Coordinates of C-alpha atoms in Angstrom, one line a residue:
X4 CA 228.8 89.5 185.3
X5 CA 231.6 87.2 186.3
X6 CA 231.6 88.8 189.8
X7 CA 227.9 88.0 190.2
X8 CA 228.5 84.4 189.0
X9 CA 231.3 84.0 191.5
X10 CA 229.1 85.5 194.2
X11 CA 226.3 83.1 193.5
X12 CA 228.8 80.2 193.4
X13 CA 230.1 81.1 196.9
X14 CA 226.6 81.5 198.2
X15 CA 225.7 78.1 196.9
X16 CA 228.7 76.5 198.6
X17 CA 227.8 78.2 201.9
X18 CA 224.2 77.0 201.6
X19 CA 225.3 73.4 201.1
X20 CA 227.6 73.5 204.1
X21 CA 224.9 75.2 206.3
X22 CA 222.5 72.3 205.6
X23 CA 223.2 69.3 207.9
X24 CA 221.5 66.9 205.5
X25 CA 223.8 67.8 202.6
X26 CA 226.8 67.7 204.8
X27 CA 225.9 64.1 205.8
X28 CA 225.6 63.3 202.1
X29 CA 229.1 64.5 201.5
X30 CA 230.6 62.7 204.6
X31 CA 228.6 59.5 204.2
X32 CA 230.7 58.0 201.3
X33 CA 233.9 58.8 203.2
X34 CA 232.7 57.0 206.3
X35 CA 231.2 54.0 204.4
X36 CA 234.4 53.6 202.2
X37 CA 236.7 53.7 205.2
X38 CA 234.6 51.1 207.2
X39 CA 233.9 48.7 204.4
X40 CA 237.4 48.8 202.8
X41 CA 238.9 48.2 206.2
X42 CA 236.7 45.2 206.7
X43 CA 237.5 44.0 203.1
X44 CA 241.2 44.2 203.7
X45 CA 241.0 42.3 207.0
X46 CA 238.8 39.6 205.6
X47 CA 240.8 39.1 202.4
X48 CA 237.7 39.7 200.3
X49 CA 237.7 41.9 197.2
X50 CA 234.1 42.5 196.3
X51 CA 234.0 46.2 196.9
X52 CA 236.8 48.0 195.1
X53 CA 238.1 51.5 195.8
X54 CA 236.9 52.7 192.5
X55 CA 233.4 51.6 193.5
X56 CA 233.5 53.9 196.5
X57 CA 234.8 56.8 194.5
X58 CA 231.8 56.3 192.2
X59 CA 229.5 56.1 195.3
X60 CA 230.8 59.6 196.3
X61 CA 230.0 60.8 192.8
X62 CA 226.4 59.5 192.6
X63 CA 225.6 60.3 196.2
X64 CA 226.8 63.9 196.2
X65 CA 226.1 64.7 192.5
X66 CA 222.5 63.3 192.3
X67 CA 221.2 63.5 195.9
X68 CA 222.2 67.1 196.5
X69 CA 221.6 68.6 193.0
X70 CA 218.3 67.0 192.2
X71 CA 216.2 67.6 195.3
X72 CA 218.0 70.9 195.9
X73 CA 216.9 72.3 192.6
X74 CA 213.3 71.0 193.0
X75 CA 213.1 72.7 196.5
X76 CA 214.3 76.0 195.0
X77 CA 211.7 75.8 192.2
X78 CA 208.9 75.1 194.7
X79 CA 210.0 78.0 197.0
X80 CA 210.4 80.3 193.9
X81 CA 214.0 81.0 194.9
X82 CA 215.1 79.8 191.4
X83 CA 212.7 82.2 189.7
X84 CA 214.0 85.1 191.9
X85 CA 217.5 84.5 190.5
X86 CA 216.2 84.7 187.0
X87 CA 215.5 88.4 187.6
X88 CA 219.2 89.1 188.2
X89 CA 221.5 89.8 185.2
X90 CA 222.7 86.2 185.3
X91 CA 221.3 83.9 182.6
X92 CA 219.6 80.6 183.4
X93 CA 222.7 78.7 182.2
X94 CA 225.0 80.7 184.5
X95 CA 222.7 80.1 187.5
X96 CA 222.6 76.3 186.8
X97 CA 226.4 76.3 186.3
X98 CA 227.0 78.1 189.6
X99 CA 224.8 75.7 191.5
X100 CA 226.2 72.7 189.7
X101 CA 229.8 73.9 190.3
X102 CA 229.2 74.2 194.0
X103 CA 228.0 70.6 194.2
X104 CA 231.0 69.5 192.0
X105 CA 233.4 71.0 194.5
X106 CA 231.7 69.0 197.3
X107 CA 231.8 65.9 195.1
X108 CA 235.5 66.2 194.4
X109 CA 236.2 66.8 198.1
X110 CA 234.3 63.6 199.1
X111 CA 236.0 61.6 196.3
X112 CA 239.5 62.8 197.2
X113 CA 239.1 62.0 200.8
X114 CA 237.9 58.5 200.0
X115 CA 241.0 58.0 198.0
X116 CA 243.4 59.6 200.4
X117 CA 242.2 57.6 203.5
X118 CA 242.7 54.4 201.5
X119 CA 245.7 55.0 199.3
X120 CA 247.4 58.2 200.4
X121 CA 248.0 61.3 198.4
X122 CA 250.9 60.2 196.2
X123 CA 248.8 58.5 193.5
X124 CA 245.9 60.9 193.6
X125 CA 246.8 63.0 190.5
X126 CA 246.2 60.4 187.8
X127 CA 242.7 59.7 189.3
X128 CA 241.6 63.4 189.2
X129 CA 240.5 63.4 185.5
X130 CA 237.9 60.7 186.1
X131 CA 236.9 62.1 189.4
X132 CA 236.1 65.4 187.7
X133 CA 234.4 63.7 184.7
X134 CA 232.3 61.5 186.9
X135 CA 231.5 64.4 189.2
X136 CA 230.3 66.5 186.2
X137 CA 228.1 63.7 184.8
X138 CA 226.2 62.9 188.0
X139 CA 225.8 66.6 188.8
X140 CA 224.3 66.9 185.3
X141 CA 222.0 64.0 185.9
X142 CA 220.9 65.5 189.2
X143 CA 220.3 68.8 187.4
X144 CA 218.0 67.2 184.9
X145 CA 216.1 65.6 187.7
X146 CA 215.9 68.9 189.5
X147 CA 214.5 70.6 186.3
X148 CA 212.2 67.9 185.2
X149 CA 210.5 66.4 188.4
X150 CA 207.7 68.5 189.8
X151 CA 207.7 67.9 193.5
X152 CA 210.2 67.4 196.3
X153 CA 208.6 64.1 197.3
X154 CA 208.9 62.6 193.8
X155 CA 212.3 64.2 193.3
X156 CA 213.8 62.4 196.3
X157 CA 212.4 59.1 195.2
X158 CA 213.6 59.5 191.6
X159 CA 217.0 60.7 192.7
X160 CA 217.4 57.8 195.1
X161 CA 216.4 55.3 192.3
X162 CA 219.0 56.7 189.9
X163 CA 221.6 56.7 192.6
X164 CA 220.9 53.1 193.5
X165 CA 220.9 51.9 189.9
X166 CA 224.2 53.5 189.0
X167 CA 225.9 52.3 192.1
X168 CA 224.4 48.8 192.2
X169 CA 225.2 48.0 188.5
X170 CA 228.8 49.1 189.0
X171 CA 229.0 47.0 192.1
X172 CA 227.9 43.7 190.6
X173 CA 228.7 43.9 186.9
X174 CA 232.1 42.1 187.3
X175 CA 230.2 39.1 188.7
X176 CA 228.0 38.9 185.6
X177 CA 228.7 36.9 182.4
X178 CA 231.3 38.5 180.2
X179 CA 229.0 38.9 177.3
X180 CA 226.9 41.3 179.3
X181 CA 229.7 43.9 179.6
X182 CA 228.9 45.7 176.2
X183 CA 225.3 46.2 177.5
X184 CA 226.4 47.8 180.8
X185 CA 229.4 49.6 179.3
X186 CA 227.1 52.3 178.0
X187 CA 226.4 53.5 181.6
X188 CA 228.7 56.2 182.8
X189 CA 229.1 54.5 186.2
X190 CA 230.7 51.5 184.5
X191 CA 232.9 53.6 182.3
X192 CA 234.2 55.5 185.4
X193 CA 234.9 52.4 187.4
X194 CA 236.6 50.7 184.5
X195 CA 238.9 53.7 183.9
X196 CA 239.7 54.1 187.7
X197 CA 240.5 50.4 187.9
X198 CA 242.7 50.5 184.9
X199 CA 244.7 53.5 186.4
X200 CA 244.9 51.8 189.8
X201 CA 246.3 48.7 188.0
X202 CA 248.9 50.8 186.2
X203 CA 247.4 50.2 182.8
X204 CA 246.4 53.8 181.9
X205 CA 243.2 55.2 180.6
X206 CA 240.8 53.3 178.4
X207 CA 240.1 55.1 175.1
X208 CA 236.6 53.9 174.3
X209 CA 235.3 54.2 177.8
X210 CA 236.8 57.7 178.1
X211 CA 235.3 58.9 174.8
X212 CA 231.9 57.6 176.0
X213 CA 232.3 59.6 179.2
X214 CA 232.9 62.8 177.1
X215 CA 229.9 61.9 174.9
X216 CA 227.7 61.6 178.1
X217 CA 228.8 65.1 179.1
X218 CA 227.9 66.5 175.7
X219 CA 224.5 64.8 175.5
X220 CA 223.6 65.8 179.1
X221 CA 224.7 69.4 178.5
X222 CA 222.4 69.6 175.4
X223 CA 219.6 68.0 177.4
X224 CA 220.0 70.6 180.2
X225 CA 220.1 73.4 177.7
X226 CA 216.9 72.2 176.0
X227 CA 215.2 71.6 179.4
X228 CA 216.2 75.1 180.6
X229 CA 214.5 76.7 177.5
X230 CA 211.2 74.9 178.1

């Protein structure tokens, strides 16, 4: 069984890399982060932080590859064909999500390395992984819930924009609004990444909220898969 799961995982990774559209989604955060952070450094502005571009890689890859990809497989009956194999529905979803997570981590790490170098990467990896998991899970829920590819792309784009936009502007909002936005995983990720970058370590409450998100989304995916 584990061999079949590994085989499906490798197949999913190859499918992602063979599709020019998904490759662009993986590379786009790297390109945008490099260009905009370079401009910010030269202009002396500080409105788009490195943590925001790591988040952008998470939401872009996690949501925009997973959601529309699952919907397309459901429409073409490829997903149904996999259910005939000895693999369970949960294992199939885990293999597909795992392949996207690897791509998400690659994009995030390259964004960090081209900006900061490799030396300080290790402390950031925990929140790269947690954020990657959460947005792959959100993409999975979209992929399982939305009926058509057309609607799936629109819904995925809307979620991506909301998560990224809120994390980009919340620091400019009044301080009393923070508890409202802090429930969003994108804010929790950015706050923890910023805290690590500033040498202050992880934030306990925000970290626990991220773990809670993973549990809640996992249960939601499990229930959706049984419908």
